[in-house]
Coordinates of C-alpha atoms and ligand atoms in Angstrom, one line a residue:
X1 CA -39.4 -20.1 -41.0
X2 CA -40.8 -17.6 -38.7
X3 CA -38.2 -18.7 -36.2
X4 CA -35.7 -18.3 -38.7
X5 CA -36.9 -14.5 -39.0
X6 CA -36.7 -13.5 -35.8
X7 CA -33.4 -14.6 -35.3
X8 CA -31.9 -13.0 -38.4
X9 CA -33.9 -9.8 -36.8
X10 CA -32.6 -10.3 -33.2
X11 CA -29.3 -10.7 -35.0
X12 CA -29.7 -7.2 -36.7
X13 CA -30.7 -5.7 -33.0
X14 CA -27.9 -7.2 -31.8
X15 CA -25.1 -6.1 -34.4
X16 CA -27.0 -2.4 -34.2
X17 CA -26.1 -2.6 -30.7
X18 CA -22.4 -3.2 -31.2
X19 CA -22.3 -0.5 -34.0
X20 CA -24.2 2.0 -31.4
X21 CA -21.5 1.5 -28.6
X22 CA -18.6 1.3 -30.8
X23 CA -19.5 5.1 -31.8
X24 CA -20.4 6.0 -28.5
X25 CA -17.1 8.5 -28.1
X26 CA -14.6 7.6 -24.7
X27 CA -14.0 10.8 -22.8
X28 CA -10.0 10.8 -23.5
X29 CA -10.0 12.6 -20.0
X30 CA -10.7 9.4 -18.6
X31 CA -8.5 7.5 -20.6
X32 CA -5.5 9.3 -19.9
X33 CA -6.8 8.5 -16.3
X34 CA -6.4 5.3 -16.6
X35 CA -2.8 5.7 -18.5
X36 CA -1.6 7.3 -14.9
X37 CA -1.7 3.3 -13.6
X38 CA 0.4 0.8 -15.6
X39 CA -1.1 -2.1 -16.0
X40 CA 0.9 -5.0 -14.5
X41 CA 0.8 -8.6 -13.7
X42 CA 1.4 -10.4 -10.5
X43 CA 3.6 -13.5 -11.4
X44 CA 4.9 -16.1 -9.3
X45 CA 6.3 -19.5 -10.0
X46 CA 3.5 -21.9 -8.5
X47 CA 5.8 -24.9 -9.1
X48 CA 8.1 -23.9 -6.2
X49 CA 4.9 -24.5 -4.3
X50 CA 3.9 -27.8 -2.6
X51 CA 0.7 -29.2 -3.8
X52 CA -1.2 -28.3 -0.2
X53 CA 0.3 -24.7 -0.8
X54 CA -1.0 -24.3 -4.4
X55 CA -4.5 -25.3 -3.1
X56 CA -4.1 -22.8 -0.5
X57 CA -2.9 -19.8 -2.5
X58 CA -6.8 -21.1 -5.1
X59 CA -8.5 -20.6 -2.4
X60 CA -7.3 -17.5 -0.3
X61 CA -7.7 -15.8 -3.6
X62 CA -11.2 -16.7 -3.6
X63 CA -11.4 -15.4 0.4
X64 CA -9.4 -12.6 -0.9
X65 CA -12.8 -11.8 -3.4
X66 CA -15.1 -12.1 -0.8
X67 CA -13.5 -8.9 1.0
X68 CA -13.1 -7.2 -2.5
X69 CA -16.7 -7.0 -2.7
X70 CA -17.8 -6.5 1.2
X71 CA -15.3 -3.6 0.5
X72 CA -17.4 -2.4 -2.5
X73 CA -20.0 -2.5 0.1
X74 CA -18.1 -0.5 2.0
X75 CA -17.3 1.9 -0.8
X76 CA -20.8 2.8 -2.8
X77 CA -22.8 -1.0 -2.5
X78 CA -23.3 -3.5 -5.0
X79 CA -26.0 -1.6 -6.9
X80 CA -24.1 1.0 -7.9
X81 CA -21.2 -1.0 -8.8
X82 CA -22.7 -2.5 -10.7
X83 CA -24.6 0.2 -12.3
X84 CA -21.2 1.6 -12.6
X85 CA -20.1 -1.7 -15.0
X86 CA -22.2 -0.8 -17.1
X87 CA -21.5 2.6 -18.1
X88 CA -20.6 2.8 -21.7
X89 CA -17.4 4.0 -21.6
X90 CA -15.0 2.2 -20.9
X91 CA -12.5 4.0 -19.8
X92 CA -14.9 4.9 -17.3
X93 CA -15.7 1.2 -16.1
X94 CA -12.0 0.7 -15.6
X95 CA -11.0 3.7 -13.8
X96 CA -14.4 3.3 -11.5
X97 CA -12.9 -0.1 -11.0
X98 CA -9.5 1.2 -10.2
X99 CA -10.9 3.2 -7.7
X100 CA -13.5 1.3 -6.1
X101 CA -16.4 3.6 -6.9
X102 CA -16.8 6.6 -8.9
X103 CA -14.3 8.9 -7.5
X104 CA -10.6 10.0 -8.0
X105 CA -7.9 8.3 -5.6
X106 CA -5.0 10.2 -7.5
X107 CA -7.1 13.4 -7.7
X108 CA -8.6 14.6 -4.1
X109 CA -11.6 12.2 -4.9
X110 CA -13.0 14.9 -7.8
X111 CA -16.3 12.5 -9.0
X112 CA -15.0 11.8 -12.3
X113 CA -18.5 10.3 -13.3
X114 CA -21.6 12.1 -14.8
X115 CA -24.0 12.6 -12.3
X116 CA -22.2 11.6 -9.5
X117 CA -21.1 14.3 -6.9
X118 CA -18.1 14.6 -4.4
X119 CA -17.6 11.6 -2.2
X120 CA -19.1 11.5 1.2
X121 CA -17.0 11.6 3.9
X122 CA -18.7 8.6 5.8
X123 CA -18.5 6.6 2.9
X124 CA -20.9 3.9 3.4
X125 CA -20.2 3.7 7.4
X126 CA -22.6 5.9 8.0
X127 CA -26.0 7.0 5.9
X128 CA -25.5 9.6 4.0
X129 CA -28.2 12.2 5.6
X130 CA -26.7 11.6 8.5
X131 CA -25.2 15.0 10.8
X132 CA -22.8 14.8 13.4
X133 CA -25.4 16.1 15.7
X134 CA -27.1 12.9 15.4
X135 CA -23.8 11.0 15.5
X136 CA -23.2 12.2 19.0
X137 CA -26.6 12.0 20.7
X138 CA -26.9 8.3 19.8
X139 CA -26.4 6.3 22.6
X140 CA -24.6 2.6 21.8
X141 CA -21.3 2.6 22.5
X142 CA -20.2 0.7 19.4
X143 CA -21.5 3.5 17.0
X144 CA -17.4 4.5 17.3
X145 CA -16.1 0.3 17.0
X146 CA -13.7 0.3 14.1
X147 CA -16.4 -3.3 13.2
X148 CA -19.7 -1.5 13.0
X149 CA -21.5 0.0 10.4
X150 CA -24.0 2.6 11.1
X151 CA -27.5 2.4 9.4
X152 CA -31.2 4.0 9.6
X153 CA -33.7 1.2 11.1
X154 CA -37.2 1.4 9.6
X155 CA -38.2 4.1 11.9
X156 CA -35.1 6.3 10.2
X157 CA -33.8 6.3 13.6
X158 CA -29.7 5.6 13.7
X159 CA -28.6 1.4 14.5
X160 CA -25.3 0.3 15.1
X161 CA -25.1 -3.3 12.9
X162 CA -22.1 -5.3 13.3
X163 CA -19.9 -6.2 10.5
X164 CA -20.4 -10.1 10.9
X165 CA -24.5 -8.9 10.4
X166 CA -24.3 -6.2 8.0
X167 CA -21.9 -8.4 5.8
X168 CA -23.1 -12.1 6.8
X169 CA -24.4 -13.2 3.3
X170 CA -20.7 -12.3 2.2
X171 CA -18.9 -13.9 5.2
X172 CA -20.8 -16.7 5.3
X173 CA -19.0 -17.8 1.5
X174 CA -15.3 -16.8 3.0
X175 CA -16.1 -19.3 6.3
X176 CA -16.7 -22.3 3.8
X177 CA -13.8 -21.7 2.1
X178 CA -11.9 -21.2 4.9
X179 CA -12.8 -24.2 6.1
X180 CA -11.5 -25.9 3.5
X181 CA -8.2 -24.2 3.8
X182 CA -8.1 -25.3 7.1
X183 CA -8.6 -28.5 6.4
X184 CA -5.7 -29.1 4.2
X185 CA -3.0 -27.2 6.0
X186 CA -0.2 -28.8 6.8
X187 CA 1.7 -25.6 8.3
X188 CA 0.3 -25.3 12.0
X189 CA 1.3 -22.1 12.6
X190 CA -0.7 -21.0 9.7
X191 CA -3.1 -22.8 10.6
X192 CA -3.2 -22.1 13.7
X193 CA -3.9 -18.3 12.8
X194 CA -6.7 -19.7 10.3
X195 CA -8.9 -21.3 12.8
X196 CA -8.5 -18.1 15.0
X197 CA -9.0 -15.8 11.9
X198 CA -12.2 -17.5 11.3
X199 CA -13.5 -17.2 14.2
X200 CA -12.5 -13.6 14.1
X201 CA -14.8 -12.9 11.4
X202 CA -17.5 -13.9 12.6
X203 CA -17.9 -12.2 15.7
X204 CA -15.6 -9.5 14.8
X205 CA -13.1 -10.0 17.6
X206 CA -9.5 -9.6 15.9
X207 CA -7.2 -9.4 18.8
X208 CA -6.5 -13.0 19.4
X209 CA -6.0 -14.3 15.8
X210 CA -3.8 -10.7 15.5
X211 CA -1.5 -12.4 18.4
X212 CA -1.2 -15.4 16.4
X213 CA -0.5 -13.9 13.7
X214 CA 2.9 -12.1 15.1
X215 CA 4.2 -15.8 16.0
X216 CA 3.7 -16.6 12.6
X217 CA 7.7 -17.3 11.9
X218 CA 7.6 -20.6 9.6
X219 CA 5.0 -20.5 7.0
X220 CA 6.2 -19.6 3.6
X221 CA 2.1 -19.1 2.7
X222 CA 0.7 -16.1 4.4
X223 CA -3.0 -14.2 4.0
X224 CA -3.6 -10.8 5.1
X225 CA -7.4 -10.3 5.2
X226 CA -10.0 -8.4 7.3
X227 CA -11.4 -5.3 7.9
X228 CA -7.7 -3.5 8.6
X229 CA -7.6 0.2 7.6
X230 CA -9.1 3.2 8.7
X231 CA -8.1 5.5 5.7
X232 CA -11.3 5.6 3.9
X233 CA -13.4 6.5 6.7
X234 CA -12.8 10.6 6.2
X235 CA -15.7 11.6 9.0
X236 CA -14.1 10.3 12.1
X237 CA -11.7 7.0 11.4
X238 CA -13.2 4.7 13.3
X239 CA -14.2 2.4 10.5
X240 CA -12.6 -0.2 9.1
X241 CA -12.3 -1.4 5.2
X242 CA -12.0 -4.9 4.0
X243 CA -8.8 -5.7 2.2
X244 CA -6.9 -9.1 1.3
X245 CA -3.2 -9.6 0.5
X246 CA -1.8 -13.1 -0.5
X247 CA 2.0 -14.0 0.0
X248 CA 4.6 -16.1 -0.7
X249 CA 8.3 -15.3 1.6
X250 CA 11.2 -15.1 -0.2
X251 CA 13.2 -16.4 2.8
X252 CA 16.6 -15.4 1.1
X253 CA 16.2 -12.0 1.3
X254 CA 14.0 -12.5 4.9
X255 CA 17.6 -14.3 6.4
X256 CA 19.7 -11.4 4.9
X257 CA 17.3 -8.6 6.8
X258 CA 17.2 -10.8 10.2
X259 CA 20.8 -10.6 9.9
X260 CA 21.1 -6.8 9.5
X261 CA 18.8 -6.2 12.5
X262 CA 21.3 -7.6 14.7
X263 CA 23.8 -5.1 13.8
X264 CA 21.5 -2.1 14.6
X265 CA 22.9 -1.8 18.2
X266 CA 26.6 -1.6 16.5
X267 CA 25.3 0.5 13.6
X268 CA 23.2 3.0 16.1
X269 CA 26.9 3.4 17.6
X270 CA 28.4 4.9 14.1
X271 CA 25.7 7.8 13.3
X272 CA 27.3 10.5 12.7
X273 CA 25.6 12.2 15.7
X274 CA 26.1 13.9 19.4
X275 CA 26.5 11.0 21.5
X276 CA 23.1 11.9 23.4
X277 CA 21.5 11.3 20.7
X278 CA 22.1 7.8 20.1
X279 CA 22.5 6.9 24.0
X280 CA 19.4 3.8 23.1
X281 CA 19.9 0.7 22.5
X282 CA 17.9 -0.4 19.3
X283 CA 15.9 -3.8 19.4
X284 CA 17.4 -6.2 17.3
X285 CA 14.4 -8.1 16.9
X286 CA 12.4 -6.4 14.8
X287 CA 10.4 -8.6 12.5
X288 CA 11.0 -7.4 8.9
X289 CA 10.5 -9.7 6.5
X290 CA 10.3 -9.8 2.7
X291 CA 7.5 -11.5 0.4
X292 CA 5.9 -11.8 -3.3
X293 CA 2.5 -10.4 -3.1
X294 CA 0.5 -12.5 -5.7
X295 CA -3.2 -11.7 -5.0
X296 CA -4.2 -7.8 -3.9
X297 CA -7.9 -7.1 -2.9
X298 CA -10.5 -4.6 -1.3
X299 CA -9.4 -1.5 0.2
X300 CA -5.5 -2.4 -1.3
X301 CA -6.0 -2.4 -4.3
X302 CA -7.7 0.7 -4.8
X303 CA -5.9 3.7 -6.2
X304 CA -2.6 3.4 -5.6
X305 CA -0.5 0.0 -4.2
X306 CA 1.5 0.0 -1.0
X307 CA 5.0 -1.7 -1.4
X308 CA 4.6 -2.5 2.5
X309 CA 2.9 -3.5 5.5
X310 CA 3.1 -2.9 8.6
X311 CA 0.8 -4.7 10.9
X312 CA -1.8 -5.4 13.2
X313 CA -3.0 -1.9 13.5
X314 CA -4.3 -3.1 17.4
X315 CA -2.5 -1.1 19.7
X316 CA -2.7 -3.6 22.3
X317 CA -1.5 -6.3 19.9
X318 CA 1.6 -3.7 19.5
X319 CA 2.5 -3.1 23.2
X320 CA 2.7 -7.2 23.4
X321 CA 4.2 -8.3 20.3
X322 CA 5.3 -5.0 18.4
X323 CA 4.5 -5.5 13.9
X324 CA 5.6 -7.1 11.8
X325 CA 6.8 -5.5 8.8
X326 CA 6.4 -7.3 5.0
X327 CA 8.3 -5.6 2.5
X328 CA 6.1 -6.7 -1.0
X329 CA 9.3 -7.0 -3.4
X330 CA 7.2 -8.0 -6.2
X331 CA 5.9 -4.9 -6.0
X332 CA 8.3 -2.9 -5.7
X333 CA 10.1 -4.2 -8.6
X334 CA 7.3 -3.5 -11.0
X335 CA 7.7 0.3 -9.3
X336 CA 10.9 0.3 -9.8
X337 CA 10.7 -0.9 -13.5
X338 CA 7.2 1.0 -14.8
X339 CA 7.8 4.1 -12.6
X340 CA 11.4 5.2 -11.1
X341 CA 13.2 3.9 -14.3
X342 CA 11.6 6.2 -16.3
X343 CA 11.6 9.2 -14.2
X344 CA 15.2 8.6 -14.1
X345 CA 15.6 8.4 -17.4
X346 CA 14.0 12.1 -18.0
X347 CA 15.8 13.6 -15.2
X348 CA 19.0 12.0 -14.2
X349 CA 22.5 13.0 -16.7
X350 CA 22.8 10.1 -18.9
X351 CA 26.4 8.7 -17.4
X352 CA 25.0 8.6 -13.9
X353 CA 21.9 6.3 -15.1
X354 CA 23.9 3.1 -15.2
X355 CA 23.9 3.5 -11.5
X356 CA 20.1 3.7 -10.9
X357 CA 19.5 -0.1 -10.4
X358 CA 16.5 -2.1 -8.9
X359 CA 18.8 -3.5 -6.3
X360 CA 20.0 -0.2 -5.0
X361 CA 16.4 0.6 -4.7
X362 CA 15.4 -2.3 -3.1
X363 CA 18.4 -2.0 -0.6
X364 CA 17.3 1.7 0.3
X365 CA 13.5 0.9 0.6
X366 CA 14.4 -2.4 3.4
X367 CA 16.8 -0.3 5.2
X368 CA 14.6 2.4 5.5
X369 CA 12.2 0.0 7.5
X370 CA 15.4 -1.1 9.1
X371 CA 16.4 2.4 10.7
X372 CA 13.1 3.4 12.1
X373 CA 14.7 1.4 14.8
X374 CA 17.7 3.7 15.3
X375 CA 18.2 6.9 17.4
X376 CA 15.7 7.6 20.3
X377 CA 12.3 7.0 21.0
X378 CA 12.3 9.4 23.8
X379 CA 13.5 13.3 23.8
X380 CA 16.8 13.7 25.7
X381 CA 16.1 15.1 28.7
X382 CA 12.9 15.5 28.8
X383 CA 9.6 13.2 30.2
X384 CA 8.0 13.2 26.9
X385 CA 8.5 11.0 23.7
X386 CA 9.9 12.1 20.6
X387 CA 6.1 11.4 18.9
X388 CA 4.6 13.5 21.9
X389 CA 6.5 15.9 22.0
X390 CA 6.9 16.9 17.9
X391 CA 3.0 16.1 17.8
X392 CA 2.1 16.7 14.1
X393 CA 5.5 17.2 13.0
X394 CA 6.7 13.7 14.2
X395 CA 6.0 11.9 11.1
X396 CA 7.6 14.0 8.2
X397 CA 11.5 14.1 10.9
X398 CA 10.5 10.4 11.5
X399 CA 10.6 9.8 7.8
X400 CA 13.5 11.5 7.2
X401 CA 15.5 9.9 10.1
X402 CA 14.2 6.3 8.7
X403 CA 15.1 7.6 4.9
X404 CA 18.4 8.9 5.9
X405 CA 19.8 6.8 8.3
X406 CA 19.1 4.0 6.2
X407 CA 21.0 5.1 3.4
X408 CA 23.6 5.8 6.2
X409 CA 23.6 2.1 7.0
X410 CA 23.8 0.8 3.1
X411 CA 26.7 2.6 2.6
X412 CA 28.3 1.5 5.3
X413 CA 27.6 -2.1 4.9
X414 CA 28.5 -1.8 1.5
X415 CA 31.8 -0.5 2.7
X416 CA 32.0 -3.5 5.0
X417 CA 31.3 -5.7 2.2
X418 CA 28.4 -6.7 3.9
X419 CA 26.1 -6.3 1.1
X420 CA 26.9 -7.5 -2.7
X421 CA 26.1 -6.8 -5.9
X422 CA 25.2 -2.7 -5.3
X423 CA 27.8 -0.1 -5.3
X424 CA 27.9 3.3 -3.1
X425 CA 27.5 5.3 -6.2
X426 CA 24.4 2.9 -6.9
X427 CA 22.8 3.7 -3.6
X428 CA 23.3 7.4 -3.9
X429 CA 22.0 7.8 -7.5
X430 CA 18.9 5.7 -7.1
X431 CA 18.6 7.4 -3.7
X432 CA 18.4 10.5 -5.5
X433 CA 16.0 9.0 -8.1
X434 CA 13.8 7.4 -5.4
X435 CA 13.5 11.2 -4.3
X436 CA 12.7 12.6 -7.5
X437 CA 9.4 10.1 -7.5
X438 CA 8.5 11.3 -4.3
X439 CA 8.7 14.8 -4.0
X440 CA 6.8 14.9 -8.0
X441 CA 3.6 14.6 -5.8
X442 CA 4.9 17.6 -3.0
X443 CA 4.1 18.2 0.6
X444 CA 0.9 16.0 0.8
X445 CA 2.0 13.9 3.2
X446 CA 4.7 13.0 5.6
X447 CA 7.0 11.2 3.3
X448 CA 6.7 14.2 0.7
X449 CA 7.7 16.8 3.0
X450 CA 10.6 14.2 4.8
X451 CA 12.1 13.5 1.1
X452 CA 11.6 17.7 0.2
X453 CA 13.6 19.0 2.9
X454 CA 16.1 16.3 2.1
X455 CA 16.4 16.9 -1.6
X456 CA 16.8 20.3 -0.8
X457 CA 19.4 20.3 2.2
X458 CA 21.2 17.4 -0.5
X459 CA 21.0 20.5 -3.1
X460 CA 22.7 23.2 -1.1
X461 CA 25.5 21.0 0.6
X462 CA 26.6 20.2 -4.0
X463 CA 25.5 17.0 -3.2
X464 CA 23.1 16.5 -5.6
X465 CA 23.8 18.8 -9.2
X466 CA 21.5 20.3 -11.7
X467 CA 22.6 20.8 -15.1
X468 CA 21.7 24.2 -17.4
X469 CA 19.0 21.3 -19.1
X470 CA 17.3 20.9 -15.9
X471 CA 18.9 16.9 -15.5
X472 CA 20.0 16.1 -12.3
X473 CA 23.6 14.6 -11.0
X474 CA 24.9 13.3 -7.3
X475 CA 28.7 14.5 -6.5
X476 CA 29.6 11.3 -5.1
X477 CA 32.1 13.1 -2.8
X478 CA 30.2 16.0 -1.2
X479 CA 27.2 13.3 -0.8
X480 CA 29.2 11.5 1.9
X481 CA 29.2 14.7 4.3
X482 CA 26.1 15.6 2.6
X483 CA 24.3 12.4 4.3
X484 CA 26.2 13.4 7.7
X485 CA 25.4 16.5 8.3
X486 CA 21.2 15.6 7.2
X487 CA 21.3 12.6 9.6
X488 CA 22.6 14.4 12.7
X489 CA 20.0 17.4 11.7
X490 CA 17.7 15.0 11.5
X491 CA 18.6 12.8 15.0
X492 CA 19.1 16.6 16.4
X493 CA 16.0 17.6 15.7
X494 CA 13.9 14.5 17.1
X495 CA 16.5 14.1 20.6
X496 CA 15.5 17.5 21.4
X497 CA 11.9 17.1 20.7
X498 CA 11.6 21.0 19.8
X499 CA 8.6 21.7 18.2
X500 CA 8.9 25.0 17.6
X501 CA 12.2 24.5 15.6
X502 CA 10.7 21.5 13.8
X503 CA 8.0 22.9 12.7
X504 CA 9.7 26.4 11.6
X505 CA 12.3 24.0 9.6
X506 CA 9.6 22.2 7.9
X507 CA 7.3 25.2 6.9
X508 CA 10.7 26.5 5.5
X509 CA 12.1 24.1 4.1
X510 CA 9.7 21.5 3.2
X511 CA 8.4 23.5 -0.3
X512 CA 9.6 22.3 -3.7
X513 CA 11.6 25.1 -5.7
X514 CA 10.3 26.7 -8.7
X515 CA 12.8 25.4 -10.7
X516 CA 12.5 21.6 -9.5
X517 CA 9.1 22.0 -9.9
X518 CA 9.0 22.9 -13.4
X519 CA 11.7 20.2 -14.1
X520 CA 9.0 17.9 -12.9
X521 CA 6.4 18.8 -15.4
X522 CA 8.8 16.5 -17.8
X523 CA 7.2 13.4 -16.3
X524 CA 3.8 14.7 -16.7
X525 CA 3.9 15.3 -20.3
X526 CA 6.1 12.2 -21.4
X527 CA 2.9 10.4 -19.6
X528 CA 5.2 8.2 -17.0
X529 CA 2.2 6.4 -14.9
X530 CA 2.0 7.8 -11.0
X531 CA 1.0 4.5 -9.9
X532 CA -0.2 0.8 -11.0
X533 CA -2.6 -1.4 -11.3
X534 CA -2.7 -5.6 -11.5
X535 CA -3.3 -8.0 -13.7
X536 CA -3.9 -10.9 -10.9
X537 CA -5.9 -14.2 -10.3
X538 CA -6.1 -18.1 -10.7
X539 CA -5.6 -17.8 -14.2
X540 CA -2.8 -15.5 -14.1
X541 CA -1.1 -18.0 -11.7
X542 CA -1.7 -20.7 -13.2
X543 CA -3.7 -22.0 -10.8
X544 CA -7.1 -23.0 -12.8
X545 CA -6.6 -27.2 -11.8
X546 CA -6.6 -26.0 -7.9
X547 CA -10.7 -25.1 -8.2
X548 CA -12.9 -28.1 -7.0
X549 CA -15.6 -28.4 -9.4
X550 CA -18.6 -27.9 -5.8
X551 CA -16.5 -24.7 -5.3
X552 CA -18.4 -23.0 -8.3
X553 CA -16.7 -21.3 -10.6
X554 CA -13.5 -19.5 -9.8
X555 CA -14.5 -15.3 -9.9
X556 CA -11.1 -14.8 -12.0
X557 CA -9.6 -11.3 -13.0
X558 CA -12.4 -11.7 -16.6
X559 CA -14.8 -9.6 -14.1
X560 CA -12.6 -7.3 -12.9
X561 CA -13.1 -5.9 -16.0
X562 CA -16.6 -6.6 -16.5
X563 CA -17.5 -6.7 -20.7
X564 CA -19.3 -3.7 -21.9
X565 CA -22.5 -5.8 -22.0
X566 CA -23.4 -8.8 -21.0
Ligands
ZN601 ZN1 9.1 5.2 6.8

């Protein structure tokens, strides 16, 4: 009986706890922030895969989760992560999961959890109290390595720790699963890559596995994982963050892009500019392929999601083999549906809305990538590369070039009957919708500046028109000429490599005009999402059956949105 009473008592306390929790108010501002991200399921018909590929995919996802854990170590550390996940306000928990920490990545990394200050510039890569003079005085040459962290030892002195030591415990888990994956992998290229990547993870020597990855041509599955991008080290930009993408190749689209890359030399000849700015012969072996992503983890899953991968970053590997560019089709589709379509519905005139299509969007984005190979790499009549000559102005002009030359290619290939299912009108109007999406955030980075310059140019030429009530339309006839004009201007800017011209043009024309700014505000007041987040994982893909008992329970997505209380 006594036992029974204590059970009742326990239940009563628990109930009170639940009621108490429900009474706790959620901050509506944070709720609004969570809603900036549209939730999208990452699905894939795994029935198309061979049984060993299904098993590999499940293993890759679990290895990706290890990368995810290490990334949390790199941002705030596990103790802080768990503390954040115990916050009573569910929206804070969700938003911290989206941002991998208490700082809002879409809003200049401002802290959104009470009690947290500004984001440390060096995150967890360096001691928070480290002074630059202290770092400068540190003698260890490995301090600037992309694969080490800096810590204080028990005497309070700075010490450099390699990643494979710092994250040894987690990496051992990854190692076990990688060995299993190698054991079942039937594709020789993929297996070779996994073997070299395993050696890399446990030694921090990544170059060999990067080189092997560059040679992977035939594997349907791909797995990008490890410490890769340095964006998060705002202190020095040295340290790489762990992340993972689990990918499946879209063979049909990949073959189509390979075919179009072969046409680059002809495309180069047809560019609407002075012959001297197109005298270089573009390479045709650029490696651009199309993938569906089934899992994002770590750095790439934090905040806004990328729709393309261009790797490796190792310059030695780039010099020997170039880079591989992966276009992430299902994620592009998600962004099109959740963001671009509603933006078009808000800002484009009704009778042109049917011309905003995913196929047109996908072509424009892919050809943007292909078109980076057009124009010149070296200043005409000079000794410098365009990149060296244009310095900090280079990125914006290079993006502007890829964008407009890509559209020019799409237009020509449609007219030649090479691209089907997309009309020239679709390409133009979807292109304008894409610019409106991009300029929404102003001139914060290279793509933004490039797109604002282009938008303003098109508007000035009368190719983009604005109705009195703030809707936009394309004048299809004027658009053709405007594309040629803008492409000529951009190609000339790169070809001459005149830094002062490039800079003053961008300063004058890379600014969102007040009229457009006002129209763009409609997007915020309509709560159109800014980016996406994923429902993803082994369960989502129907791969539960692939988890072996001895591996322990799979960490599936539920964990990502931890319950309020255990
Ligand atoms: Zn680009």
